[in-house]
Amino acid sequence: MKKILLIEDRYKRQELFKNELSFDFEQYKNILDNIILDDFYQLANEMIHNSFNLSQYDIIICHKSVQLEENNDSNSIIVTRLKEYCKKEQKTLIFFSGGISANFYDTSEFEYLELNSKTFYSKNLSLFLDAVRSRDDDIMMLCYGEHWKENIVANVLEKVNLFLFDIQNYNINPSDFTIDGNINKVNYQFHTLNEKTLEEIENYKQSLESYFLIEDKQANKNNSLIIHHDNICDFELFDCIEKFNSTNDIDKYISEMLLEIKEKDFEMIFIKDNLSSNYLELLGLRVAYHIRLSSELGIKRYIPIVIVSDFSTEQLCKFDDMANILFTPNVYLCKNTKEEIEKYQQLDVKNLSEEKYNNKFLNKIQVNPPKDTSGTHDIANKWSISRWAEFLNIQKNAVINVNKEEIENTLYFKYLKANYAQKDKQIDISIKKPSKNGKVLLIDDEWDKGWSDILQAALQKDGLEFESFEYEYKDKTLFNLYMQIQKKVKEYNPDVVVLDLRLSKNDHDNEKDIDSFTGIKILEKIHEINAGIQVIMLTATSKSTILEKLYEKKILGYIKKEHPDDNSISTVENINKFVRLVDEGLERKYLIEIYSTTQKVINILDINFTLPKDEIDCKIFHKFNISKKNYIKFAIKIHNEAQYVFDILDSKLDNRFIYALLSIISSFEAINSIFIKEQRYESDRFWDNTNVNSTSLNDKLEELFTKLGCKNTLNIENMIRNRNNYLHSNIQDVHIKPQQLKELFNTKLLMIETIKEYN
């Protein structure tokens, strides 16, 4: 077994290679000595002083720019000495370097190879080392990997072609022809020249060409299957025969056919390019794509494919872009003749590797969306349903399985699934679970296509209710839709609504006017009922202008129905974003009660701001014999502060709870100013000129509302203290909870109701 020496002065480069390809030098220590770090310095110094001994090595590999940092002449010395030594001892020498742009191979004095560092530090190195261990190596493996033999034959073929050209144009004698000795490294029975004649050299050339089609002629042909339409020259050539009977739903038919032939025994599949009465439909090419993209076929989707045609590759490419599959690995084109088919049946070709499948098949092809879909919205719906169902592991669901069967039979979606398979391997599949309680309502015209089941599965939790607005959207007027949705919202009383942006046919033609989208109209209807209901928008749009404008409509957030062309979306991240938004919406459900309280306060005050300024009034204060001049500005303040509280809490301000607290307390102060006249030098007076016995705002209000007949304790002292701490004690870290604000706001409502009911 050969022994190899590798001299590397740049250890970090080798480490990078080891990490990227998970390469382990230790597994080759019986054939390879890897000289790095201290070992390198020792050997380099021995070379500089010409005291080295490399007799135990058959192959010496070294960085061509190798050098000791402290010796500027070390590179030229080491390189020269290695060349002289290998020439004298007839050792194989290999230099690699980042500055080498083309491979150089020479055997005139000794076996010598130069190649680029990236080529050397690649999978070719492990291939070469494995071959050394099995005693079937050649250093050209380092340059060309698995294709090193093809490189040798291609070089010889080029020389033969040039020689034949010289014979025809310069009257060179065929007897001068010599066979390149490198061809002996290729284990193949090339034509043997009986004599050096033009005819014999032509035969030799043909045998070189045949190598690229038939690497190892076998006595028996491969087991092969033919898919045909009664248009193959000889059916006896095949072990398995499958007749193609086209239907209207071609993709579904092909998918079902492939599941049937999956169980048959064959090593190669032949497909006639024409499988219908219309030749240029070229359905055979579509079948080939289905084979490569159907994961349910297992390893048989990697099997060699031969397209049988009456046309050349160039002609087929002119007929149909799908002919591009002929430029991908392990796909061949042959004529519809017995001789051609038999030749391809004798190919010694392995199944397509997964690496080549990903890098040289998927990256080389393009499958366009089906023309009969209703557009990107339809594609995004189907694709999203499929992806969400997969990651949420929804299997036993009739509706989703219908969607799954429909799209998995479609070539375009098979193509998408194959492309996303590699990306999904990199994804951390950690699906978030909801943590809050409450009620969620879905409004989507695709509710019965799978969205209802999917979102319900994503929100599985005790204490969390999910329901869909089950409605037949087609052929119904928008007025009726709006009425039914308002009825449903009032009956179900949801905390969060998940609302699709496009719910009518006209919406799909609209890409600019966001206000005319049916989803926006429904959003407005929901907010008319209660603006505190949190709305999450579902949308298939990828237009940033529309997405940005959605936030102007007071939505909590949006979830994009994933279009396969949008690489910015991760399904797992999308699901987790949805769950997070629902949790956030349920956490903000207190806004529903805040809004309801706001409306009650405003309705009781009943201030008509459309009147001229001097005519604006608030009638609930008439009975107290307080002049309008003394109460109207405070009544307006109470009205405005009620609206401010909701607007503040409905915002994303960091200190919104503090600001809401300040606004509510400000209303209490306004009430105090209406009914209690503060005296500078004596006790304060109520509106009826009786004495106020209290001094603090809390106690004054308690005394006032007891006087007005309120039997409830206001219990606002702590919140007033929090307000004072924030404003006067420079205590910024004041923690206010939504529940405290709800109770405080309800106290304000109680005050206004008490004022209204006072007799």
XYZ file of C-alpha atoms in Angstrom, residues 146-629:
484
model
C -15.135 10.665 -9.990
C -14.594 11.852 -13.558
C -10.810 11.368 -13.692
C -11.091 8.526 -16.198
C -13.376 10.587 -18.430
C -10.721 13.325 -18.356
C -8.050 10.923 -19.613
C -10.266 9.594 -22.407
C -11.336 13.120 -23.374
C -7.683 14.235 -23.644
C -6.801 11.220 -25.783
C -9.870 11.779 -27.974
C -8.809 15.387 -28.535
C -5.330 14.293 -29.640
C -6.787 11.684 -32.008
C -9.135 14.253 -33.558
C -6.225 16.653 -34.126
C -4.143 13.868 -35.660
C -6.976 12.948 -38.057
C -7.296 16.619 -39.000
C -3.558 16.747 -39.767
C -3.800 13.591 -41.882
C -6.534 15.136 -44.016
C -4.982 18.610 -44.304
C -1.230 18.188 -44.079
C -0.688 14.714 -45.567
C 0.719 13.266 -42.348
C 1.335 9.542 -42.532
C -1.049 7.424 -40.372
C 1.960 5.316 -39.406
C 3.146 8.233 -37.200
C 0.134 7.717 -34.937
C 0.956 6.826 -31.298
C -1.405 5.799 -28.512
C -1.273 7.928 -25.354
C -0.019 5.698 -22.525
C -2.416 7.306 -19.997
C -5.290 5.477 -21.691
C -4.059 2.262 -20.067
C -5.233 3.611 -16.701
C -8.810 3.331 -17.919
C -10.251 -0.131 -17.485
C -12.073 -0.349 -20.795
C -11.699 -2.435 -23.944
C -10.862 0.195 -26.559
C -10.370 -0.753 -30.187
C -7.027 -2.461 -30.808
C -5.196 -1.185 -33.888
C -4.251 -4.094 -36.106
C -2.253 -1.678 -38.189
C -1.829 2.086 -38.363
C -4.243 3.001 -41.126
C -6.765 5.808 -41.426
C -9.641 3.340 -41.061
C -8.154 1.766 -37.930
C -7.529 5.161 -36.343
C -11.178 6.080 -37.115
C -12.317 2.877 -35.388
C -10.114 3.715 -32.410
C -11.690 7.165 -32.265
C -15.208 5.646 -32.280
C -14.288 3.369 -29.384
C -13.113 6.424 -27.426
C -16.424 8.148 -28.126
C -18.390 5.079 -27.097
C -16.718 5.174 -23.678
C -18.849 8.153 -22.693
C -21.986 6.149 -23.391
C -20.919 2.661 -22.398
C -18.279 2.544 -19.675
C -18.390 -1.204 -19.210
C -20.291 -3.332 -21.709
C -22.151 -6.060 -19.932
C -23.202 -9.373 -21.281
C -26.748 -8.750 -20.196
C -28.644 -5.506 -20.596
C -30.054 -3.624 -17.585
C -33.576 -4.415 -16.508
C -35.509 -1.603 -18.120
C -39.050 -0.245 -18.191
C -40.681 1.544 -21.111
C -43.527 4.081 -20.858
C -45.121 4.332 -24.300
C -48.177 5.194 -26.363
C -47.933 2.273 -28.832
C -45.079 4.107 -30.542
C -41.899 2.147 -29.695
C -39.950 0.246 -32.349
C -39.610 -3.041 -30.432
C -41.399 -3.872 -27.163
C -39.437 -7.120 -26.793
C -36.422 -5.067 -25.769
C -37.968 -4.262 -22.378
C -38.595 -6.199 -19.187
C -41.477 -3.973 -18.023
C -44.017 -2.215 -20.212
C -46.397 0.585 -19.181
C -48.835 2.073 -21.668
C -49.725 5.732 -21.146
C -53.442 6.534 -21.530
C -53.761 10.280 -21.137
C -56.643 11.883 -19.279
C -57.747 15.477 -18.704
C -55.963 15.637 -15.338
C -52.535 14.682 -16.647
C -50.579 15.317 -13.420
C -52.938 13.188 -11.335
C -52.826 10.394 -13.905
C -49.011 10.453 -14.011
C -48.783 10.425 -10.191
C -51.068 7.414 -9.938
C -49.191 5.612 -12.721
C -45.837 6.165 -11.013
C -47.128 4.682 -7.758
C -48.080 1.550 -9.711
C -44.740 1.141 -11.485
C -42.822 1.835 -8.260
C -43.333 -1.795 -7.269
C -41.859 -3.142 -10.533
C -38.273 -4.335 -10.837
C -36.182 -2.187 -13.199
C -32.837 -0.392 -13.181
C -33.464 2.060 -16.002
C -36.564 3.760 -17.339
C -37.206 4.604 -20.994
C -39.911 7.130 -21.878
C -41.205 7.940 -25.336
C -41.217 11.724 -25.700
C -44.687 11.666 -27.310
C -47.408 10.025 -25.197
C -50.522 11.377 -26.877
C -52.083 11.937 -30.283
C -50.444 15.391 -30.360
C -46.705 14.877 -30.697
C -45.621 18.338 -29.567
C -47.355 17.987 -26.206
C -44.209 15.994 -25.345
C -45.854 14.457 -22.284
C -42.920 12.078 -21.934
C -40.783 14.996 -20.759
C -43.431 15.825 -18.155
C -43.357 12.204 -16.956
C -39.570 12.486 -16.586
C -39.981 15.564 -14.397
C -42.585 13.765 -12.277
C -40.197 10.860 -11.740
C -37.402 13.125 -10.538
C -39.698 15.210 -8.316
C -41.911 12.472 -6.761
C -40.495 11.810 -3.300
C -42.910 8.911 -2.869
C -40.858 6.947 -5.428
C -37.991 6.753 -2.945
C -34.643 5.901 -4.555
C -36.353 5.129 -7.870
C -36.707 8.842 -8.573
C -32.889 8.881 -8.961
C -32.904 6.107 -11.576
C -31.321 6.700 -15.042
C -33.896 8.055 -17.523
C -33.684 7.667 -21.299
C -35.979 9.779 -23.483
C -36.756 7.985 -26.753
C -37.330 10.541 -29.491
C -37.418 11.110 -33.230
C -35.766 14.494 -32.721
C -32.446 15.866 -31.498
C -31.903 17.664 -28.195
C -31.768 21.013 -29.990
C -35.068 20.388 -31.751
C -36.813 19.272 -28.556
C -35.588 22.410 -26.770
C -37.186 24.514 -29.486
C -40.478 22.662 -29.007
C -40.608 22.789 -25.196
C -38.547 24.317 -22.376
C -39.034 21.099 -20.419
C -36.420 19.548 -22.692
C -33.902 21.214 -20.362
C -34.098 18.043 -18.298
C -31.857 16.482 -20.971
C -29.012 18.656 -19.655
C -29.250 17.202 -16.153
C -27.261 14.180 -14.868
C -28.388 10.642 -15.693
C -30.908 11.734 -18.336
C -30.187 10.635 -21.913
C -31.706 10.952 -25.362
C -31.768 8.107 -27.861
C -33.313 7.419 -31.255
C -36.303 5.138 -31.618
C -34.261 2.273 -33.096
C -33.409 -1.154 -31.764
C -29.660 -0.535 -32.000
C -29.808 2.758 -30.096
C -32.073 1.414 -27.352
C -29.862 -1.652 -26.846
C -26.786 0.562 -26.599
C -28.347 2.595 -23.803
C -29.596 -0.521 -22.037
C -25.937 -1.531 -21.673
C -24.971 1.679 -19.906
C -23.212 1.102 -16.604
C -24.721 4.098 -14.856
C -25.471 4.363 -11.162
C -28.486 6.095 -9.720
C -28.256 9.842 -9.302
C -26.622 10.785 -5.981
C -28.517 13.062 -3.602
C -25.763 15.672 -3.915
C -26.034 15.758 -7.708
C -29.820 15.729 -7.432
C -29.768 18.884 -5.330
C -26.933 20.715 -7.061
C -27.124 19.606 -10.680
C -30.787 18.736 -11.160
C -32.877 21.031 -8.974
C -30.575 23.962 -9.629
C -30.769 23.434 -13.391
C -34.523 23.181 -13.889
C -37.524 25.455 -13.543
C -41.186 24.396 -13.354
C -43.699 27.174 -13.846
C -47.043 27.459 -11.992
C -50.009 25.794 -13.701
C -51.879 28.117 -16.041
C -55.318 27.124 -14.766
C -54.933 28.419 -11.202
C -56.735 31.573 -10.143
C -53.476 33.389 -9.550
C -50.934 33.904 -6.800
C -53.634 33.997 -4.095
C -54.751 30.466 -4.995
C -51.156 29.201 -5.106
C -50.304 30.816 -1.768
C -53.415 29.309 -0.143
C -52.697 25.786 -1.343
C -48.983 25.999 -0.602
C -49.474 27.506 2.863
C -52.098 24.943 3.824
C -49.750 22.155 2.764
C -46.743 23.608 4.582
C -48.582 24.451 7.815
C -50.232 21.026 7.883
C -46.834 19.370 7.455
C -45.130 21.248 10.287
C -48.152 20.978 12.580
C -48.238 17.242 11.816
C -51.891 17.231 10.784
C -52.437 13.854 9.143
C -55.891 12.466 9.800
C -57.928 15.308 8.387
C -60.111 14.798 5.339
C -60.138 18.427 4.149
C -56.382 18.883 4.439
C -55.717 15.507 2.856
C -57.820 16.535 -0.159
C -55.699 19.684 -0.494
C -52.539 17.640 0.020
C -53.535 15.091 -2.636
C -54.436 17.861 -5.063
C -51.177 19.776 -4.805
C -48.899 16.753 -4.403
C -50.184 15.403 -7.698
C -49.360 18.696 -9.410
C -45.919 18.907 -10.985
C -45.407 22.502 -9.891
C -45.978 21.685 -6.227
C -43.770 18.602 -6.448
C -41.057 20.917 -7.726
C -41.628 23.303 -4.816
C -41.593 20.494 -2.283
C -38.315 19.110 -3.632
C -36.729 22.564 -3.541
C -37.880 23.232 0.018
C -36.780 19.792 1.274
C -33.155 20.930 1.583
C -34.095 24.215 3.248
C -36.295 22.417 5.759
C -33.356 20.312 6.932
C -31.732 23.502 8.211
C -34.836 24.649 10.129
C -35.173 24.377 13.892
C -38.646 22.833 14.065
C -39.757 24.258 17.426
C -43.444 25.094 17.125
C -44.664 27.604 19.713
C -47.759 26.776 21.769
C -50.344 29.404 22.794
C -50.282 30.438 26.448
C -53.316 32.738 26.868
C -57.036 32.067 27.246
C -59.822 33.624 25.236
C -61.867 33.393 22.044
C -60.572 33.520 18.467
C -62.730 33.865 15.332
C -61.545 33.106 11.781
C -63.064 34.987 8.821
C -61.655 33.597 5.564
C -63.300 32.516 2.332
C -60.914 29.529 2.341
C -62.020 28.403 5.809
C -63.366 25.105 4.451
C -60.260 24.438 2.315
C -58.120 23.715 5.376
C -57.422 27.034 7.102
C -60.014 26.428 9.802
C -58.525 23.047 10.707
C -54.935 24.282 10.519
C -55.365 27.360 12.682
C -57.417 25.398 15.189
C -54.575 22.869 15.418
C -52.049 25.678 15.933
C -54.172 27.061 18.809
C -54.863 23.838 20.699
C -55.044 24.765 24.394
C -57.450 24.370 27.282
C -59.189 27.685 27.854
C -58.680 28.887 24.294
C -61.744 28.710 22.046
C -61.505 28.792 18.252
C -64.366 29.111 15.802
C -64.720 29.856 12.081
C -67.298 32.057 10.396
C -68.793 29.328 8.228
C -70.233 31.054 5.221
C -70.645 30.381 1.492
C -68.907 33.405 0.035
C -69.603 32.766 -3.642
C -72.536 34.509 -5.286
C -73.435 36.439 -2.118
C -73.733 40.225 -1.941
C -71.201 42.129 0.126
C -74.013 43.822 2.043
C -75.311 40.442 3.176
C -71.747 39.368 4.031
C -71.204 42.439 6.214
C -74.532 41.928 7.993
C -73.810 38.248 8.701
C -70.299 38.965 9.966
C -71.521 41.699 12.323
C -74.164 39.304 13.618
C -71.545 36.579 14.163
C -69.143 38.936 15.951
C -71.877 40.163 18.284
C -73.037 36.607 19.062
C -69.612 34.983 19.480
C -67.975 38.006 21.134
C -64.388 37.133 20.105
C -61.270 38.604 21.681
C -59.227 38.115 18.499
C -60.365 37.960 14.879
C -58.161 36.382 12.202
C -59.316 38.093 9.006
C -58.405 37.426 5.387
C -57.621 40.554 3.362
C -59.168 39.343 0.102
C -62.623 37.799 0.337
C -64.217 38.607 -3.027
C -63.325 38.190 -6.703
C -62.751 41.918 -7.164
C -60.118 41.885 -4.432
C -57.795 39.707 -6.517
C -57.614 42.308 -9.283
C -56.852 45.097 -6.828
C -53.214 45.810 -6.022
C -53.386 49.504 -5.072
C -56.548 50.688 -3.325
C -56.284 49.058 0.098
C -59.456 50.777 1.350
C -61.573 48.880 -1.168
C -60.441 45.415 -0.034
C -63.309 43.426 1.439
C -61.161 42.530 4.440
C -60.616 46.214 5.238
C -64.356 46.900 4.966
C -65.025 44.053 7.405
C -62.295 45.341 9.727
C -64.155 48.661 9.877
C -67.446 46.851 10.617
C -65.783 44.928 13.458
C -64.357 48.112 14.937
C -67.786 49.696 14.751
C -68.946 46.951 17.122
C -65.920 47.285 19.387
C -62.567 48.801 18.412
C -60.930 46.804 21.203
C -61.327 43.526 19.299
C -57.825 42.597 18.144
C -57.553 41.784 14.424
C -54.793 39.730 12.776
C -54.834 40.048 8.999
C -54.185 37.062 6.719
C -52.813 38.035 3.332
C -51.169 36.462 0.310
C -49.788 39.768 -0.909
C -46.064 40.418 -0.960
C -46.372 44.110 -1.851
C -44.682 46.162 0.852
C -46.902 49.180 0.147
C -50.032 47.206 1.065
C -48.416 45.554 4.086
C -47.238 48.899 5.460
C -50.693 50.464 5.035
C -52.327 47.604 6.954
C -50.909 48.959 10.217
C -52.640 52.277 9.548
C -55.909 50.327 9.849
C -55.355 49.507 13.521
C -54.549 45.817 13.108
C -52.523 43.884 15.642
C -50.334 42.400 12.900
C -50.443 40.330 9.745
C -49.593 36.789 8.693
C -48.532 36.195 5.107
C -49.924 33.170 3.333
C -46.670 31.833 2.021
C -46.129 32.136 -1.698
C -43.395 29.707 -2.784
C -41.547 32.465 -4.645
C -41.139 34.448 -1.428
C -37.963 33.127 0.186
C -38.212 35.607 3.062
C -40.768 33.459 4.891
C -40.012 30.433 7.037
C -43.071 28.267 7.730
C -42.000 27.572 11.314
C -41.353 31.268 11.940
C -44.701 32.087 10.340
C -46.611 29.633 12.550
C -44.800 30.915 15.632
C -45.521 34.508 14.631
C -49.214 33.631 14.344
C -49.296 32.002 17.784
C -47.375 34.950 19.251
C -49.814 37.446 17.727
C -52.811 35.503 19.052
C -51.230 35.447 22.521
C -50.603 39.175 22.262
C -54.171 39.756 21.115
C -55.585 37.720 23.999
C -53.351 39.613 26.410
C -54.827 42.862 25.043
C -58.439 41.694 25.239
C -58.963 44.069 28.186
C -59.223 46.743 25.462
C -62.655 45.361 24.569
C -63.946 46.298 28.025
C -62.030 49.594 27.969
C -63.647 50.505 24.648
C -67.080 49.493 25.904
C -66.604 51.636 29.021
C -65.392 54.539 26.872
C -68.535 54.413 24.759
C -70.773 54.288 27.844
C -69.071 57.340 29.345
C -69.314 59.259 26.067
C -72.974 58.297 25.598
C -73.923 59.414 29.114
C -72.142 62.745 28.691
C -73.924 63.153 25.334
C -71.926 66.186 24.205
C -72.780 67.322 20.688
C -69.569 68.767 19.268
C -71.243 69.602 15.931
C -72.998 72.579 17.525
C -71.470 76.059 17.594
C -68.932 76.371 20.371
C -71.149 78.541 22.626
C -74.064 76.092 22.266
C -72.167 72.922 23.293
C -73.565 71.585 26.558
C -73.650 68.559 28.872
C -77.145 68.189 30.310
C -76.377 65.801 33.185
C -75.058 68.803 35.173
C -78.158 71.012 34.788
C -79.827 69.724 37.944
C -76.914 70.750 40.155
C -77.448 74.489 39.743
C -73.888 74.865 38.518
C -73.331 77.470 35.841
C -72.430 76.175 32.413
C -69.337 78.346 32.495
